[in-house]
Coordinates of N, CA, C and O in Angstrom, one line a residue:
M2 N 0.8 -1.2 0.0 CA 0.0 0.0 0.0 C 0.9 1.2 0.0 O 1.9 1.3 0.7
E3 N 0.5 2.3 -0.8 CA 1.3 3.5 -0.9 C 1.0 4.4 0.3 O -0.1 4.4 0.8
P4 N 2.0 5.2 0.7 CA 1.7 6.1 1.8 C 0.7 7.2 1.3 O 0.7 7.6 0.1
V5 N -0.1 7.7 2.2 CA -1.1 8.7 1.9 C -0.5 10.1 2.3 O 0.1 10.2 3.3
D6 N -0.7 11.0 1.4 CA -0.2 12.4 1.6 C -1.0 13.0 2.8 O -2.3 12.9 2.8
D7 N -0.4 13.6 3.8 CA -1.1 14.1 4.9 C -2.1 15.2 4.6 O -3.1 15.5 5.2
E8 N -1.8 16.0 3.5 CA -2.7 17.1 3.1 C -4.1 16.5 2.7 O -5.1 17.1 3.0
F9 N -4.2 15.4 2.1 CA -5.5 14.8 1.7 C -6.1 14.0 2.8 O -7.3 13.8 2.8
T10 N -5.4 13.5 3.7 CA -5.9 12.7 4.8 C -6.9 13.5 5.7 O -7.9 13.0 6.1
A11 N -6.6 14.8 5.9 CA -7.5 15.6 6.7 C -8.9 15.9 6.1 O -9.8 16.1 6.7
T12 N -9.0 15.8 4.7 CA -10.2 16.1 4.0 C -11.0 14.9 3.7 O -12.1 15.0 3.1
R13 N -10.5 13.7 3.9 CA -11.3 12.5 3.6 C -12.5 12.4 4.5 O -12.4 12.6 5.7
V14 N -13.6 11.9 3.9 CA -14.8 11.6 4.6 C -14.9 10.1 4.9 O -14.7 9.3 4.0
P15 N -15.2 9.8 6.2 CA -15.3 8.3 6.5 C -16.4 7.7 5.7 O -17.3 8.3 5.2
M16 N -16.2 6.4 5.4 CA -17.2 5.7 4.5 C -18.6 5.7 5.1 O -19.5 5.8 4.3
T17 N -18.8 5.6 6.4 CA -20.1 5.6 7.0 C -20.8 7.0 6.7 O -22.0 7.0 6.4
S18 N -20.0 8.1 6.7 CA -20.6 9.4 6.4 C -21.0 9.5 5.0 O -22.0 10.1 4.6
R19 N -20.2 8.9 4.1 CA -20.5 8.9 2.7 C -21.8 8.2 2.4 O -22.6 8.6 1.6
R20 N -22.0 7.0 3.1 CA -23.2 6.2 2.9 C -24.4 7.0 3.4 O -25.5 7.0 2.8
A21 N -24.2 7.7 4.5 CA -25.3 8.5 5.1 C -25.7 9.6 4.1 O -26.9 9.9 3.9
L22 N -24.7 10.3 3.6 CA -25.0 11.4 2.7 C -25.6 10.9 1.4 O -26.6 11.5 0.9
A23 N -25.2 9.7 0.9 CA -25.8 9.2 -0.3 C -27.3 8.8 0.0 O -28.1 9.1 -0.9
A24 N -27.5 8.2 1.1 CA -28.9 7.9 1.5 C -29.8 9.1 1.6 O -30.9 9.1 1.1
L25 N -29.3 10.2 2.2 CA -30.0 11.4 2.3 C -30.3 12.0 0.9 O -31.4 12.5 0.7
A26 N -29.3 12.0 0.1 CA -29.5 12.5 -1.3 C -30.6 11.8 -2.1 O -31.4 12.3 -2.7
L27 N -30.6 10.4 -2.0 CA -31.6 9.6 -2.6 C -32.9 9.9 -2.1 O -33.9 10.0 -2.8
A28 N -33.0 10.0 -0.7 CA -34.3 10.3 -0.1 C -34.9 11.6 -0.6 O -36.0 11.8 -0.9
F29 N -34.0 12.6 -0.6 CA -34.4 14.0 -1.0 C -34.9 14.0 -2.5 O -35.9 14.5 -2.8
L30 N -34.1 13.3 -3.4 CA -34.4 13.3 -4.8 C -35.7 12.5 -5.0 O -36.4 12.7 -5.9
G31 N -35.9 11.4 -4.2 CA -37.0 10.5 -4.4 C -38.3 11.0 -3.7 O -39.3 10.4 -3.8
G32 N -38.2 12.1 -3.0 CA -39.4 12.6 -2.4 C -39.7 11.8 -1.1 O -40.9 11.8 -0.8
F33 N -38.8 11.2 -0.5 CA -39.0 10.3 0.7 C -40.0 9.2 0.4 O -40.9 8.9 1.2
G34 N -40.0 8.7 -0.8 CA -40.8 7.6 -1.2 C -42.2 8.0 -1.7 O -42.9 7.2 -2.2
G35 N -42.6 9.2 -1.5 CA -44.0 9.6 -1.9 C -43.9 10.3 -3.3 O -42.8 10.9 -3.7
H36 N -44.9 10.2 -4.0 CA -44.9 10.9 -5.3 C -46.1 11.8 -5.4 O -47.2 11.5 -4.9
A37 N -45.9 13.0 -5.9 CA -47.0 14.0 -6.1 C -47.8 13.6 -7.3 O -47.3 13.4 -8.4
V38 N -49.1 13.4 -7.1 CA -50.0 13.0 -8.2 C -51.0 14.1 -8.3 O -51.6 14.5 -7.3
A39 N -51.2 14.7 -9.5 CA -52.2 15.7 -9.7 C -53.6 15.1 -9.5 O -53.9 14.1 -10.1
Q40 N -54.3 15.8 -8.6 CA -55.7 15.4 -8.4 C -56.6 16.0 -9.4 O -56.5 17.2 -9.7
P41 N -57.6 15.3 -9.9 CA -58.6 15.9 -10.8 C -59.4 16.9 -10.0 O -59.6 16.8 -8.8
P42 N -59.9 17.9 -10.7 CA -60.8 18.9 -10.1 C -62.0 18.2 -9.5 O -62.5 17.2 -10.1
P43 N -62.6 18.7 -8.4 CA -63.8 18.0 -7.8 C -65.0 18.1 -8.7 O -65.9 17.3 -8.5
Y44 N -65.0 19.0 -9.6 CA -66.2 19.2 -10.5 C -65.7 19.3 -11.9 O -64.6 19.8 -12.2
P45 N -66.6 19.0 -12.9 CA -66.2 19.2 -14.3 C -66.1 20.7 -14.6 O -66.7 21.5 -13.8
P46 N -65.5 21.1 -15.7 CA -65.4 22.6 -16.0 C -66.8 23.2 -16.1 O -67.8 22.6 -16.6
V47 N -66.9 24.4 -15.7 CA -68.2 25.1 -15.7 C -68.5 25.5 -17.2 O -67.7 25.9 -17.9
P48 N -69.8 25.2 -17.6 CA -70.2 25.5 -19.0 C -70.1 27.0 -19.2 O -70.2 27.8 -18.3
P49 N -70.1 27.5 -20.5 CA -70.1 28.9 -20.7 C -71.4 29.5 -20.3 O -72.5 28.8 -20.3
L50 N -71.4 30.8 -20.0 CA -72.7 31.5 -19.7 C -73.5 31.7 -20.9 O -73.0 32.1 -21.9
P51 N -74.8 31.3 -20.8 CA -75.7 31.5 -21.9 C -76.1 33.0 -22.0 O -76.0 33.7 -21.0
Y52 N -76.5 33.4 -23.2 CA -77.0 34.8 -23.3 C -78.3 34.9 -22.5 O -79.2 34.0 -22.6
E53 N -78.5 35.9 -21.7 CA -79.6 36.0 -20.8 C -80.1 37.5 -20.8 O -79.6 38.3 -20.1
P54 N -81.1 37.8 -21.7 CA -81.5 39.2 -21.7 C -82.4 39.4 -20.4 O -83.1 38.6 -20.0
H55 N -82.2 40.6 -19.8 CA -83.0 40.9 -18.7 C -84.2 41.7 -19.0 O -84.1 42.7 -19.7
P56 N -85.4 41.3 -18.5 CA -86.6 42.1 -18.7 C -86.5 43.4 -18.0 O -85.7 43.6 -17.1
P57 N -87.4 44.3 -18.3 CA -87.5 45.6 -17.6 C -87.8 45.4 -16.1 O -88.4 44.4 -15.7
P58 N -87.3 46.3 -15.2 CA -87.5 46.1 -13.8 C -89.0 46.2 -13.4 O -89.7 46.8 -14.1
P59 N -89.4 45.5 -12.3 CA -90.8 45.5 -12.0 C -91.2 46.8 -11.3 O -92.4 47.0 -11.2
G60 N -90.3 47.7 -11.0 CA -90.7 48.9 -10.3 C -89.7 50.0 -10.7 O -89.0 49.8 -11.7
P61 N -89.6 51.0 -9.9 CA -88.6 52.1 -10.2 C -87.2 51.5 -10.3 O -86.8 50.7 -9.4
P62 N -86.5 51.8 -11.4 CA -85.1 51.3 -11.5 C -84.2 51.5 -10.4 O -83.3 50.7 -10.2
A63 N -84.4 52.6 -9.6 CA -83.5 52.9 -8.5 C -83.6 51.9 -7.4 O -82.8 51.7 -6.5
I64 N -84.8 51.2 -7.3 CA -85.0 50.3 -6.2 C -84.6 48.8 -6.6 O -84.3 48.1 -5.7
W65 N -84.6 48.5 -7.9 CA -84.3 47.1 -8.3 C -83.0 47.0 -9.0 O -82.5 47.9 -9.7
I66 N -82.3 45.9 -8.8 CA -81.0 45.6 -9.5 C -81.1 44.2 -10.1 O -81.7 43.3 -9.5
W67 N -80.5 44.0 -11.2 CA -80.5 42.7 -11.9 C -79.4 41.8 -11.3 O -78.2 42.2 -11.3
A68 N -79.8 40.7 -10.8 CA -78.8 39.7 -10.4 C -78.7 38.7 -11.5 O -79.6 37.9 -11.7
P69 N -77.6 38.6 -12.2 CA -77.4 37.7 -13.3 C -77.5 36.2 -12.9 O -77.2 35.9 -11.8
G70 N -77.9 35.4 -13.9 CA -77.9 34.0 -13.6 C -76.5 33.4 -13.5 O -75.5 34.0 -13.7
H71 N -76.5 32.2 -13.0 CA -75.2 31.5 -12.7 C -75.4 30.0 -12.7 O -76.5 29.5 -12.6
W72 N -74.3 29.3 -12.9 CA -74.3 27.8 -12.8 C -74.2 27.4 -11.4 O -73.4 27.9 -10.6
V73 N -74.9 26.3 -11.0 CA -74.7 25.7 -9.7 C -74.5 24.2 -9.9 O -75.0 23.6 -10.8
W74 N -73.7 23.6 -9.0 CA -73.4 22.2 -9.1 C -74.5 21.5 -8.2 O -74.6 21.8 -7.0
N75 N -75.2 20.6 -8.8 CA -76.3 19.9 -8.0 C -75.9 18.5 -7.5 O -76.7 17.7 -7.0
G76 N -74.6 18.2 -7.6 CA -74.1 16.9 -7.1 C -73.8 15.9 -8.2 O -73.1 15.0 -8.1
R77 N -74.4 16.2 -9.4 CA -74.2 15.3 -10.6 C -73.8 16.1 -11.8 O -73.1 15.6 -12.7
A78 N -74.3 17.3 -11.9 CA -74.1 18.1 -13.1 C -74.4 19.6 -12.8 O -74.9 19.9 -11.7
Y79 N -74.0 20.5 -13.7 CA -74.3 21.9 -13.5 C -75.7 22.2 -13.9 O -76.2 21.6 -14.9
A80 N -76.4 23.0 -13.2 CA -77.7 23.5 -13.5 C -77.7 25.0 -13.6 O -77.1 25.6 -12.7
W81 N -78.5 25.6 -14.5 CA -78.5 27.0 -14.7 C -79.6 27.6 -13.8 O -80.7 27.1 -13.8
V82 N -79.2 28.6 -13.0 CA -80.2 29.4 -12.2 C -80.3 30.7 -12.9 O -79.4 31.5 -13.1
G83 N -81.5 31.0 -13.4 CA -81.7 32.2 -14.2 C -81.6 33.5 -13.3 O -81.8 33.5 -12.1
G84 N -81.3 34.6 -14.0 CA -81.2 35.8 -13.4 C -82.6 36.3 -12.9 O -83.6 35.9 -13.3
H85 N -82.5 37.3 -12.0 CA -83.8 37.9 -11.4 C -83.5 39.2 -10.8 O -82.3 39.6 -10.6
Y86 N -84.5 40.0 -10.6 CA -84.4 41.3 -10.0 C -84.4 41.1 -8.5 O -85.1 40.3 -7.9
V87 N -83.6 41.9 -7.8 CA -83.5 41.9 -6.4 C -83.8 43.4 -5.9 O -83.3 44.3 -6.4
E88 N -84.7 43.5 -4.9 CA -85.1 44.8 -4.4 C -84.0 45.3 -3.5 O -83.5 44.6 -2.6
R89 N -83.7 46.6 -3.6 CA -82.7 47.2 -2.8 C -83.3 47.3 -1.3 O -84.4 47.7 -1.1
R90 N -82.5 46.9 -0.4 CA -82.9 47.0 1.0 C -82.5 48.4 1.6 O -81.5 49.0 1.2
P91 N -83.4 48.9 2.5 CA -83.1 50.2 3.0 C -81.7 50.3 3.7 O -81.4 49.4 4.5
G92 N -81.0 51.3 3.4 CA -79.7 51.5 4.1 C -78.5 50.8 3.4 O -77.4 51.0 3.7
W93 N -78.8 49.9 2.4 CA -77.8 49.2 1.6 C -77.6 50.0 0.3 O -78.5 50.3 -0.3
T94 N -76.3 50.2 -0.1 CA -76.1 51.0 -1.3 C -75.5 50.2 -2.4 O -75.6 50.7 -3.6
R95 N -74.8 49.1 -2.2 CA -74.1 48.4 -3.4 C -74.4 47.0 -3.4 O -74.4 46.3 -2.3
W96 N -74.7 46.4 -4.6 CA -75.0 45.0 -4.7 C -73.7 44.3 -5.1 O -73.0 44.8 -6.0
V97 N -73.3 43.3 -4.4 CA -72.1 42.5 -4.7 C -72.6 41.2 -5.4 O -73.4 40.4 -4.8
P98 N -72.3 41.0 -6.7 CA -72.8 39.8 -7.4 C -72.3 38.5 -6.8 O -71.2 38.5 -6.2
G99 N -73.1 37.4 -6.9 CA -72.6 36.1 -6.5 C -71.4 35.7 -7.2 O -71.1 36.1 -8.4
R100 N -70.6 34.9 -6.6 CA -69.3 34.4 -7.2 C -68.9 33.1 -6.6 O -69.2 32.8 -5.5
W101 N -68.0 32.4 -7.3 CA -67.4 31.2 -6.8 C -66.1 31.7 -6.2 O -65.3 32.4 -6.7
V102 N -65.8 31.1 -5.0 CA -64.5 31.4 -4.3 C -63.9 30.1 -3.8 O -64.6 29.1 -3.5
F103 N -62.6 30.0 -3.8 CA -61.9 28.8 -3.4 C -61.6 29.0 -1.9 O -61.0 29.9 -1.4
S104 N -62.2 28.1 -1.1 CA -62.1 28.2 0.4 C -61.9 26.8 1.0 O -62.7 25.9 0.7
Y105 N -60.9 26.7 1.8 CA -60.6 25.4 2.5 C -60.5 24.2 1.6 O -61.0 23.1 1.8
G106 N -59.8 24.4 0.4 CA -59.5 23.4 -0.5 C -60.6 23.0 -1.4 O -60.6 22.0 -2.1
R107 N -61.7 23.8 -1.5 CA -62.8 23.5 -2.4 C -63.5 24.8 -2.9 O -63.3 25.8 -2.3
W108 N -64.2 24.7 -4.0 CA -64.9 25.9 -4.5 C -66.3 25.9 -3.9 O -67.0 24.9 -3.8
V109 N -66.7 27.1 -3.4 CA -68.0 27.3 -2.9 C -68.7 28.5 -3.5 O -68.0 29.5 -3.9
W110 N -70.0 28.5 -3.6 CA -70.7 29.6 -4.2 C -71.1 30.6 -3.1 O -71.7 30.2 -2.1
V111 N -70.7 31.9 -3.3 CA -71.1 32.9 -2.3 C -72.2 33.7 -3.0 O -72.0 34.3 -4.1
P112 N -73.5 33.6 -2.5 CA -74.6 34.3 -3.2 C -74.4 35.8 -3.2 O -73.7 36.4 -2.3
G113 N -75.1 36.5 -4.1 CA -75.1 37.9 -4.2 C -75.7 38.5 -3.0 O -76.6 37.9 -2.4
H114 N -75.3 39.7 -2.6 CA -75.8 40.4 -1.4 C -75.6 41.9 -1.4 O -74.8 42.4 -2.2
W115 N -76.3 42.6 -0.6 CA -76.2 44.0 -0.5 C -75.1 44.3 0.6 O -75.0 43.6 1.6
V116 N -74.4 45.4 0.3 CA -73.4 45.9 1.4 C -73.6 47.4 1.5 O -74.2 48.1 0.7

């Protein structure tokens, strides 16, 4: 066996440390045995909005606002809920249209309301 230069002896890593580092690198690159799988969306894509003409308001236009129709999920498929007029409530000034929001890992419908 040849003599080992002292300069390189100080930088050598023991074999057990090399094995531990290799195992950590494999675990890191392999995701610790788990694989990320893309989950399908909980619902099929929402159909496009149909054309929905709104009829004239039932009373003075300042009192009524048109709430447009929207799609709702009924457990098996989307169903269209037609638009309708909503009467302004005393003290409320602005209508916030209904919308879908992502909350706690799922999509939920927030109905339109006055603020």
